[in-house]
């Protein structure tokens, strides 16, 4: 929680309070490079064997979609305040459900109601006051569109990752290493192709310490997520993930002085309430089972208790049957 709290405050400073606007490709190149280094170290410490059965170009696809998601997510902070990004990320089920419905999937009505409450809460927060946007109504619309595109990239990355996982097992830190290495290479090539190396040097000179802090705090957070799952289980990590979202929201509002009126406060309460109800709904799946039955189902991967923990360009999907690393 401390790692991600530091990450969130640093990201909001870099995108809102710094005299120099954050350059997204430079941000990606520096932070992804630090993530790659951290993943390589953890892979060695955890004795994970590098996957040699998946072709590099398939990992490159994951890196590309992950890069697109991170780029759009960070770019949106030019138009909306950071709490909006946190709330919007809770709407991730929307594009997933839309694609699922088109493919013939069916969802319980409770899922639609829960997502509806989250969307209503975000709408109340966005429409309740001008403080939600940095550039007026038009800026709010652009920011929301960028966040929606980011969520679509998330859904695409998750689907492609599932396809790879069905063919071959990949350790969490090995997958993190390959995705972040792809992002580092792609963002570096982008800096050269678009002739933005001068922007990179400017960012390093003016925000080098902040970028370093973002990379270290985000990478440390991912390591702690993995260790929490390994030693305490998915449920504990889900509780921490929910508390982290609420804490980050409160810290952002308090530290950076975002003015929240009554309507926005109501919207914020609806969003947080929907997240809590969603968490209880998932946690309740195992209440009707005996301990032995739950353990047996977990071994078969039947209980899909999950919590998406998103920071720093990497996302770990916590599942009772194991851990997946996805993109943000």
mmCIF file of C-alpha atoms in Angstrom:
data_model
loop_
_atom_site.group_PDB
_atom_site.id
_atom_site.type_symbol
_atom_site.label_atom_id
_atom_site.label_comp_id
_atom_site.label_asym_id
_atom_site.label_seq_id
_atom_site.Cartn_x
_atom_site.Cartn_y
_atom_site.Cartn_z
ATOM 1 C CA UNK A 1 0.000 0.000 0.000
ATOM 2 C CA UNK A 2 2.873 2.343 0.805
ATOM 3 C CA UNK A 3 4.580 1.607 -2.503
ATOM 4 C CA UNK A 4 1.455 2.276 -4.552
ATOM 5 C CA UNK A 5 0.540 5.335 -2.482
ATOM 6 C CA UNK A 6 3.960 6.835 -3.251
ATOM 7 C CA UNK A 7 3.546 5.871 -6.913
ATOM 8 C CA UNK A 8 0.139 7.565 -7.159
ATOM 9 C CA UNK A 9 1.286 10.791 -5.501
ATOM 10 C CA UNK A 10 4.417 10.954 -7.677
ATOM 11 C CA UNK A 11 2.413 10.313 -10.846
ATOM 12 C CA UNK A 12 -0.064 13.059 -10.016
ATOM 13 C CA UNK A 13 2.808 15.442 -9.281
ATOM 14 C CA UNK A 14 4.498 14.620 -12.598
ATOM 15 C CA UNK A 15 1.275 15.044 -14.586
ATOM 16 C CA UNK A 16 -0.333 17.957 -12.752
ATOM 17 C CA UNK A 17 2.040 19.877 -10.507
ATOM 18 C CA UNK A 18 5.302 19.850 -12.409
ATOM 19 C CA UNK A 19 6.191 22.914 -14.483
ATOM 20 C CA UNK A 20 7.130 20.553 -17.333
ATOM 21 C CA UNK A 21 4.341 18.346 -18.781
ATOM 22 C CA UNK A 22 5.107 14.642 -18.497
ATOM 23 C CA UNK A 23 6.265 13.148 -21.797
ATOM 24 C CA UNK A 24 4.545 9.768 -22.059
ATOM 25 C CA UNK A 25 7.110 7.921 -24.224
ATOM 26 C CA UNK A 26 9.936 9.061 -21.940
ATOM 27 C CA UNK A 27 7.909 7.954 -18.931
ATOM 28 C CA UNK A 28 7.361 4.537 -20.536
ATOM 29 C CA UNK A 29 11.008 4.092 -21.486
ATOM 30 C CA UNK A 30 12.395 4.905 -18.027
ATOM 31 C CA UNK A 31 9.807 3.135 -15.869
ATOM 32 C CA UNK A 32 9.552 0.053 -18.104
ATOM 33 C CA UNK A 33 13.337 -0.239 -18.049
ATOM 34 C CA UNK A 34 13.282 -0.238 -14.239
ATOM 35 C CA UNK A 35 10.430 -2.748 -14.224
ATOM 36 C CA UNK A 36 12.386 -5.017 -16.570
ATOM 37 C CA UNK A 37 15.430 -4.910 -14.305
ATOM 38 C CA UNK A 38 13.341 -5.641 -11.209
ATOM 39 C CA UNK A 39 11.533 -8.534 -12.922
ATOM 40 C CA UNK A 40 14.837 -10.036 -14.074
ATOM 41 C CA UNK A 41 16.228 -9.875 -10.532
ATOM 42 C CA UNK A 42 13.090 -11.413 -9.003
ATOM 43 C CA UNK A 43 12.982 -14.113 -11.662
ATOM 44 C CA UNK A 44 16.522 -15.088 -10.708
ATOM 45 C CA UNK A 45 15.831 -14.969 -6.960
ATOM 46 C CA UNK A 46 12.622 -17.031 -7.307
ATOM 47 C CA UNK A 47 14.470 -19.482 -9.609
ATOM 48 C CA UNK A 48 11.863 -19.135 -12.363
ATOM 49 C CA UNK A 49 12.926 -20.781 -15.587
ATOM 50 C CA UNK A 50 12.593 -18.484 -18.630
ATOM 51 C CA UNK A 51 9.962 -19.681 -21.074
ATOM 52 C CA UNK A 52 11.517 -20.763 -24.363
ATOM 53 C CA UNK A 53 8.424 -22.204 -26.050
ATOM 54 C CA UNK A 54 6.606 -18.911 -26.728
ATOM 55 C CA UNK A 55 8.057 -16.977 -29.707
ATOM 56 C CA UNK A 56 9.402 -13.487 -28.903
ATOM 57 C CA UNK A 57 6.986 -11.828 -31.336
ATOM 58 C CA UNK A 58 4.023 -13.067 -29.257
ATOM 59 C CA UNK A 59 5.486 -11.423 -26.164
ATOM 60 C CA UNK A 60 6.000 -8.333 -28.334
ATOM 61 C CA UNK A 61 2.232 -8.220 -28.991
ATOM 62 C CA UNK A 62 1.614 -8.192 -25.239
ATOM 63 C CA UNK A 63 4.200 -5.442 -24.858
ATOM 64 C CA UNK A 64 2.502 -3.386 -27.578
ATOM 65 C CA UNK A 65 -0.991 -3.642 -26.071
ATOM 66 C CA UNK A 66 0.387 -3.015 -22.592
ATOM 67 C CA UNK A 67 2.230 0.036 -23.876
ATOM 68 C CA UNK A 68 -0.950 1.343 -25.527
ATOM 69 C CA UNK A 69 -2.868 0.950 -22.282
ATOM 70 C CA UNK A 70 -0.248 2.730 -20.185
ATOM 71 C CA UNK A 71 0.197 5.515 -22.745
ATOM 72 C CA UNK A 72 -3.552 6.274 -22.891
ATOM 73 C CA UNK A 73 -3.925 6.021 -19.124
ATOM 74 C CA UNK A 74 -1.100 8.475 -18.419
ATOM 75 C CA UNK A 75 -2.126 10.749 -21.304
ATOM 76 C CA UNK A 76 -5.626 11.042 -19.830
ATOM 77 C CA UNK A 77 -4.140 12.808 -16.803
ATOM 78 C CA UNK A 78 -3.586 15.845 -19.016
ATOM 79 C CA UNK A 79 -7.374 16.264 -19.050
ATOM 80 C CA UNK A 80 -8.786 14.768 -15.836
ATOM 81 C CA UNK A 81 -7.617 14.633 -12.233
ATOM 82 C CA UNK A 82 -5.982 11.497 -10.818
ATOM 83 C CA UNK A 83 -8.997 10.357 -8.703
ATOM 84 C CA UNK A 84 -10.974 10.103 -11.964
ATOM 85 C CA UNK A 85 -8.380 7.693 -13.326
ATOM 86 C CA UNK A 86 -8.626 5.533 -10.208
ATOM 87 C CA UNK A 87 -12.416 5.430 -10.424
ATOM 88 C CA UNK A 88 -12.405 4.825 -14.186
ATOM 89 C CA UNK A 89 -10.085 1.837 -13.775
ATOM 90 C CA UNK A 90 -12.819 0.279 -11.659
ATOM 91 C CA UNK A 91 -14.948 0.290 -14.841
ATOM 92 C CA UNK A 92 -12.699 -2.300 -16.453
ATOM 93 C CA UNK A 93 -15.547 -4.872 -16.600
ATOM 94 C CA UNK A 94 -17.387 -2.652 -19.117
ATOM 95 C CA UNK A 95 -15.259 -3.333 -22.240
ATOM 96 C CA UNK A 96 -14.704 -6.915 -21.085
ATOM 97 C CA UNK A 97 -18.459 -7.477 -20.784
ATOM 98 C CA UNK A 98 -19.162 -5.713 -24.079
ATOM 99 C CA UNK A 99 -16.734 -7.960 -25.936
ATOM 100 C CA UNK A 100 -18.064 -10.965 -24.023
ATOM 101 C CA UNK A 101 -21.692 -10.250 -24.944
ATOM 102 C CA UNK A 102 -20.714 -9.900 -28.616
ATOM 103 C CA UNK A 103 -19.024 -13.295 -28.371
ATOM 104 C CA UNK A 104 -22.090 -14.890 -26.787
ATOM 105 C CA UNK A 105 -21.035 -14.804 -23.123
ATOM 106 C CA UNK A 106 -23.694 -14.486 -20.427
ATOM 107 C CA UNK A 107 -23.307 -12.562 -17.159
ATOM 108 C CA UNK A 108 -25.313 -12.587 -13.966
ATOM 109 C CA UNK A 109 -27.673 -9.639 -13.601
ATOM 110 C CA UNK A 110 -25.831 -8.660 -10.379
ATOM 111 C CA UNK A 111 -22.724 -7.973 -12.458
ATOM 112 C CA UNK A 112 -24.590 -5.563 -14.718
ATOM 113 C CA UNK A 113 -26.118 -3.779 -11.701
ATOM 114 C CA UNK A 114 -22.722 -3.454 -10.014
ATOM 115 C CA UNK A 115 -21.080 -2.040 -13.143
ATOM 116 C CA UNK A 116 -24.050 0.298 -13.594
ATOM 117 C CA UNK A 117 -23.538 1.731 -10.106
ATOM 118 C CA UNK A 118 -19.828 2.289 -10.783
ATOM 119 C CA UNK A 119 -20.613 4.089 -14.053
ATOM 120 C CA UNK A 120 -23.269 6.195 -12.301
ATOM 121 C CA UNK A 121 -20.805 7.116 -9.579
ATOM 122 C CA UNK A 122 -18.157 8.174 -12.101
ATOM 123 C CA UNK A 123 -20.788 10.199 -13.996
ATOM 124 C CA UNK A 124 -21.842 11.986 -10.799
ATOM 125 C CA UNK A 125 -18.234 12.738 -9.926
ATOM 126 C CA UNK A 126 -17.462 14.009 -13.426
ATOM 127 C CA UNK A 127 -20.628 16.079 -13.792
ATOM 128 C CA UNK A 128 -20.781 17.364 -10.247
ATOM 129 C CA UNK A 129 -18.136 20.053 -10.580
ATOM 130 C CA UNK A 130 -15.489 21.609 -12.790
ATOM 131 C CA UNK A 131 -12.692 20.329 -10.511
ATOM 132 C CA UNK A 132 -12.987 16.882 -12.126
ATOM 133 C CA UNK A 133 -11.528 18.209 -15.369
ATOM 134 C CA UNK A 134 -8.441 20.269 -16.057
ATOM 135 C CA UNK A 135 -9.734 21.712 -19.326
ATOM 136 C CA UNK A 136 -13.491 22.029 -18.989
ATOM 137 C CA UNK A 137 -16.174 19.794 -20.494
ATOM 138 C CA UNK A 138 -14.257 19.018 -23.667
ATOM 139 C CA UNK A 139 -11.230 18.008 -21.641
ATOM 140 C CA UNK A 140 -13.370 15.685 -19.533
ATOM 141 C CA UNK A 141 -14.656 13.939 -22.660
ATOM 142 C CA UNK A 142 -11.158 13.486 -24.116
ATOM 143 C CA UNK A 143 -9.870 12.144 -20.808
ATOM 144 C CA UNK A 144 -12.712 9.638 -20.465
ATOM 145 C CA UNK A 145 -12.234 8.457 -24.065
ATOM 146 C CA UNK A 146 -8.530 7.878 -23.411
ATOM 147 C CA UNK A 147 -9.337 5.917 -20.253
ATOM 148 C CA UNK A 148 -11.875 3.798 -22.133
ATOM 149 C CA UNK A 149 -9.308 3.045 -24.863
ATOM 150 C CA UNK A 150 -6.847 2.112 -22.108
ATOM 151 C CA UNK A 151 -9.378 -0.334 -20.660
ATOM 152 C CA UNK A 152 -9.939 -1.837 -24.127
ATOM 153 C CA UNK A 153 -6.194 -2.414 -24.438
ATOM 154 C CA UNK A 154 -6.371 -4.136 -21.038
ATOM 155 C CA UNK A 155 -9.089 -6.472 -22.288
ATOM 156 C CA UNK A 156 -7.118 -7.281 -25.441
ATOM 157 C CA UNK A 157 -3.967 -8.005 -23.458
ATOM 158 C CA UNK A 158 -5.836 -10.280 -21.062
ATOM 159 C CA UNK A 159 -7.442 -12.262 -23.886
ATOM 160 C CA UNK A 160 -4.140 -12.693 -25.740
ATOM 161 C CA UNK A 161 -2.362 -13.621 -22.520
ATOM 162 C CA UNK A 162 -4.970 -16.305 -21.797
ATOM 163 C CA UNK A 163 -4.301 -17.712 -25.254
ATOM 164 C CA UNK A 164 -0.576 -17.931 -24.521
ATOM 165 C CA UNK A 165 -1.193 -19.438 -21.076
ATOM 166 C CA UNK A 166 -3.241 -22.240 -22.605
ATOM 167 C CA UNK A 167 -0.240 -23.229 -24.716
ATOM 168 C CA UNK A 168 2.521 -22.913 -22.144
ATOM 169 C CA UNK A 169 3.078 -22.000 -18.498
ATOM 170 C CA UNK A 170 4.881 -18.735 -17.804
ATOM 171 C CA UNK A 171 6.048 -17.690 -14.346
ATOM 172 C CA UNK A 172 4.712 -14.331 -13.091
ATOM 173 C CA UNK A 173 8.086 -12.587 -13.021
ATOM 174 C CA UNK A 174 9.119 -14.137 -16.330
ATOM 175 C CA UNK A 175 5.920 -12.791 -17.922
ATOM 176 C CA UNK A 176 6.458 -9.414 -16.273
ATOM 177 C CA UNK A 177 10.036 -9.372 -17.598
ATOM 178 C CA UNK A 178 9.004 -10.156 -21.183
ATOM 179 C CA UNK A 179 6.131 -7.658 -21.248
ATOM 180 C CA UNK A 180 8.200 -4.846 -19.765
ATOM 181 C CA UNK A 181 11.182 -5.621 -21.998
ATOM 182 C CA UNK A 182 8.861 -5.299 -24.990
ATOM 183 C CA UNK A 183 7.545 -1.973 -23.691
ATOM 184 C CA UNK A 184 11.083 -0.692 -23.121
ATOM 185 C CA UNK A 185 12.181 -1.595 -26.640
ATOM 186 C CA UNK A 186 9.023 -0.247 -28.298
ATOM 187 C CA UNK A 187 9.083 3.052 -26.389
ATOM 188 C CA UNK A 188 12.795 3.470 -27.131
ATOM 189 C CA UNK A 189 12.193 2.866 -30.838
ATOM 190 C CA UNK A 190 9.274 5.304 -30.690
ATOM 191 C CA UNK A 191 11.499 8.017 -29.230
ATOM 192 C CA UNK A 192 13.914 7.568 -32.133
ATOM 193 C CA UNK A 193 11.325 7.249 -34.918
ATOM 194 C CA UNK A 194 9.353 10.308 -33.795
ATOM 195 C CA UNK A 195 12.563 12.256 -33.164
ATOM 196 C CA UNK A 196 11.729 12.844 -29.513
ATOM 197 C CA UNK A 197 15.092 12.046 -27.963
ATOM 198 C CA UNK A 198 15.421 15.721 -27.025
ATOM 199 C CA UNK A 199 12.164 15.425 -25.068
ATOM 200 C CA UNK A 200 13.604 12.381 -23.321
ATOM 201 C CA UNK A 201 16.758 14.231 -22.277
ATOM 202 C CA UNK A 202 14.623 17.150 -21.082
ATOM 203 C CA UNK A 203 12.493 14.806 -18.985
ATOM 204 C CA UNK A 204 15.545 13.140 -17.464
ATOM 205 C CA UNK A 205 17.077 16.512 -16.569
ATOM 206 C CA UNK A 206 13.920 17.980 -15.046
ATOM 207 C CA UNK A 207 12.010 14.953 -13.726
ATOM 208 C CA UNK A 208 14.690 12.280 -13.513
ATOM 209 C CA UNK A 209 14.308 11.756 -9.761
ATOM 210 C CA UNK A 210 10.512 11.575 -10.068
ATOM 211 C CA UNK A 211 10.712 9.042 -12.923
ATOM 212 C CA UNK A 212 13.155 6.976 -10.875
ATOM 213 C CA UNK A 213 10.801 7.071 -7.910
ATOM 214 C CA UNK A 214 7.859 6.022 -10.106
ATOM 215 C CA UNK A 215 9.757 3.043 -11.501
ATOM 216 C CA UNK A 216 11.067 1.857 -8.118
ATOM 217 C CA UNK A 217 7.812 2.308 -6.182
ATOM 218 C CA UNK A 218 5.705 0.661 -8.902
ATOM 219 C CA UNK A 219 8.077 -2.283 -9.284
ATOM 220 C CA UNK A 220 8.315 -2.752 -5.512
ATOM 221 C CA UNK A 221 4.525 -2.793 -5.312
ATOM 222 C CA UNK A 222 4.348 -5.642 -7.826
ATOM 223 C CA UNK A 223 6.908 -7.657 -5.838
ATOM 224 C CA UNK A 224 4.896 -7.169 -2.648
ATOM 225 C CA UNK A 225 1.732 -8.282 -4.468
ATOM 226 C CA UNK A 226 3.375 -11.536 -5.497
ATOM 227 C CA UNK A 227 4.746 -12.167 -2.013
ATOM 228 C CA UNK A 228 1.374 -11.392 -0.420
ATOM 229 C CA UNK A 229 -0.344 -13.921 -2.678
ATOM 230 C CA UNK A 230 2.363 -16.506 -2.055
ATOM 231 C CA UNK A 231 2.342 -16.242 1.742
ATOM 232 C CA UNK A 232 -1.156 -15.022 2.637
ATOM 233 C CA UNK A 233 -3.396 -15.956 -0.296
ATOM 234 C CA UNK A 234 -5.639 -14.202 -2.810
ATOM 235 C CA UNK A 235 -8.271 -13.056 -0.304
ATOM 236 C CA UNK A 236 -5.772 -11.064 1.752
ATOM 237 C CA UNK A 237 -4.377 -9.484 -1.396
ATOM 238 C CA UNK A 238 -7.921 -8.567 -2.488
ATOM 239 C CA UNK A 239 -8.554 -6.813 0.834
ATOM 240 C CA UNK A 240 -5.292 -4.887 0.535
ATOM 241 C CA UNK A 241 -6.103 -3.988 -3.092
ATOM 242 C CA UNK A 242 -9.483 -2.551 -2.125
ATOM 243 C CA UNK A 243 -7.987 -0.608 0.785
ATOM 244 C CA UNK A 244 -5.248 0.674 -1.499
ATOM 245 C CA UNK A 245 -7.741 2.180 -3.950
ATOM 246 C CA UNK A 246 -9.638 3.984 -1.196
ATOM 247 C CA UNK A 247 -6.439 5.191 0.500
ATOM 248 C CA UNK A 248 -5.020 6.515 -2.768
ATOM 249 C CA UNK A 249 -8.248 8.386 -3.493
ATOM 250 C CA UNK A 250 -8.261 10.023 -0.058
ATOM 251 C CA UNK A 251 -4.540 10.857 -0.218
ATOM 252 C CA UNK A 252 -4.853 12.455 -3.664
ATOM 253 C CA UNK A 253 -7.810 14.593 -2.599
ATOM 254 C CA UNK A 254 -6.098 15.662 0.649
ATOM 255 C CA UNK A 255 -2.514 16.204 -0.559
ATOM 256 C CA UNK A 256 -3.367 18.033 -3.792
ATOM 257 C CA UNK A 257 -6.400 19.890 -2.467
ATOM 258 C CA UNK A 258 -9.050 18.687 -4.924
ATOM 259 C CA UNK A 259 -12.320 20.391 -4.023
ATOM 260 C CA UNK A 260 -15.139 17.854 -3.761
ATOM 261 C CA UNK A 261 -18.699 19.167 -3.561
ATOM 262 C CA UNK A 262 -21.771 17.281 -2.349
ATOM 263 C CA UNK A 263 -22.664 15.745 -5.709
ATOM 264 C CA UNK A 264 -19.091 14.581 -6.323
ATOM 265 C CA UNK A 265 -18.902 13.184 -2.796
ATOM 266 C CA UNK A 266 -22.079 11.225 -3.482
ATOM 267 C CA UNK A 267 -20.611 9.864 -6.721
ATOM 268 C CA UNK A 268 -17.413 8.899 -4.920
ATOM 269 C CA UNK A 269 -19.442 7.088 -2.262
ATOM 270 C CA UNK A 270 -21.447 5.189 -4.905
ATOM 271 C CA UNK A 271 -18.239 4.036 -6.651
ATOM 272 C CA UNK A 272 -16.513 2.916 -3.459
ATOM 273 C CA UNK A 273 -19.712 1.237 -2.253
ATOM 274 C CA UNK A 274 -20.043 -0.671 -5.539
ATOM 275 C CA UNK A 275 -16.415 -1.829 -5.266
ATOM 276 C CA UNK A 276 -17.020 -3.048 -1.690
ATOM 277 C CA UNK A 277 -20.223 -4.876 -2.680
ATOM 278 C CA UNK A 278 -18.428 -6.447 -5.642
ATOM 279 C CA UNK A 279 -15.660 -7.611 -3.304
ATOM 280 C CA UNK A 280 -18.134 -9.115 -0.833
ATOM 281 C CA UNK A 281 -19.949 -10.817 -3.686
ATOM 282 C CA UNK A 282 -16.784 -12.530 -4.840
ATOM 283 C CA UNK A 283 -15.688 -13.381 -1.311
ATOM 284 C CA UNK A 284 -19.065 -14.947 -0.617
ATOM 285 C CA UNK A 285 -18.585 -17.592 -3.277
ATOM 286 C CA UNK A 286 -16.589 -19.750 -0.908
ATOM 287 C CA UNK A 287 -18.719 -19.226 2.221
ATOM 288 C CA UNK A 288 -21.012 -22.165 1.433
ATOM 289 C CA UNK A 289 -18.192 -24.673 1.020
ATOM 290 C CA UNK A 290 -16.363 -26.761 3.565
ATOM 291 C CA UNK A 291 -12.688 -25.983 4.006
ATOM 292 C CA UNK A 292 -11.686 -29.262 2.376
ATOM 293 C CA UNK A 293 -13.965 -28.589 -0.620
ATOM 294 C CA UNK A 294 -12.577 -25.091 -1.048
ATOM 295 C CA UNK A 295 -8.993 -26.358 -0.985
ATOM 296 C CA UNK A 296 -9.861 -29.037 -3.553
ATOM 297 C CA UNK A 297 -11.566 -26.494 -5.832
ATOM 298 C CA UNK A 298 -8.640 -24.103 -5.502
ATOM 299 C CA UNK A 299 -6.280 -26.845 -6.626
ATOM 300 C CA UNK A 300 -8.435 -27.372 -9.727
ATOM 301 C CA UNK A 301 -8.639 -23.594 -10.248
ATOM 302 C CA UNK A 302 -12.460 -23.589 -10.008
ATOM 303 C CA UNK A 303 -12.760 -20.685 -7.590
ATOM 304 C CA UNK A 304 -11.940 -17.560 -9.598
ATOM 305 C CA UNK A 305 -11.556 -15.121 -6.715
ATOM 306 C CA UNK A 306 -9.764 -12.268 -8.420
ATOM 307 C CA UNK A 307 -8.658 -8.734 -7.801
ATOM 308 C CA UNK A 308 -7.025 -6.597 -10.441
ATOM 309 C CA UNK A 309 -4.152 -4.676 -8.933
ATOM 310 C CA UNK A 310 -2.999 -1.987 -11.314
ATOM 311 C CA UNK A 311 -0.013 0.260 -11.027
ATOM 312 C CA UNK A 312 3.016 1.297 -12.965
ATOM 313 C CA UNK A 313 2.166 -0.304 -16.275
ATOM 314 C CA UNK A 314 1.755 -3.829 -14.914
ATOM 315 C CA UNK A 315 -1.269 -5.529 -13.512
ATOM 316 C CA UNK A 316 -1.396 -8.771 -11.580
ATOM 317 C CA UNK A 317 -4.655 -10.675 -11.690
ATOM 318 C CA UNK A 318 -4.953 -12.478 -8.383
ATOM 319 C CA UNK A 319 -6.649 -15.836 -8.668
ATOM 320 C CA UNK A 320 -7.208 -18.661 -6.245
ATOM 321 C CA UNK A 321 -5.515 -20.970 -8.707
ATOM 322 C CA UNK A 322 -2.411 -18.801 -9.134
ATOM 323 C CA UNK A 323 -1.152 -15.451 -10.356
ATOM 324 C CA UNK A 324 -1.286 -13.829 -13.767
ATOM 325 C CA UNK A 325 0.535 -10.655 -14.708
ATOM 326 C CA UNK A 326 -1.443 -8.435 -17.038
ATOM 327 C CA UNK A 327 -1.069 -4.952 -18.370
ATOM 328 C CA UNK A 328 -2.427 -1.594 -17.371
#
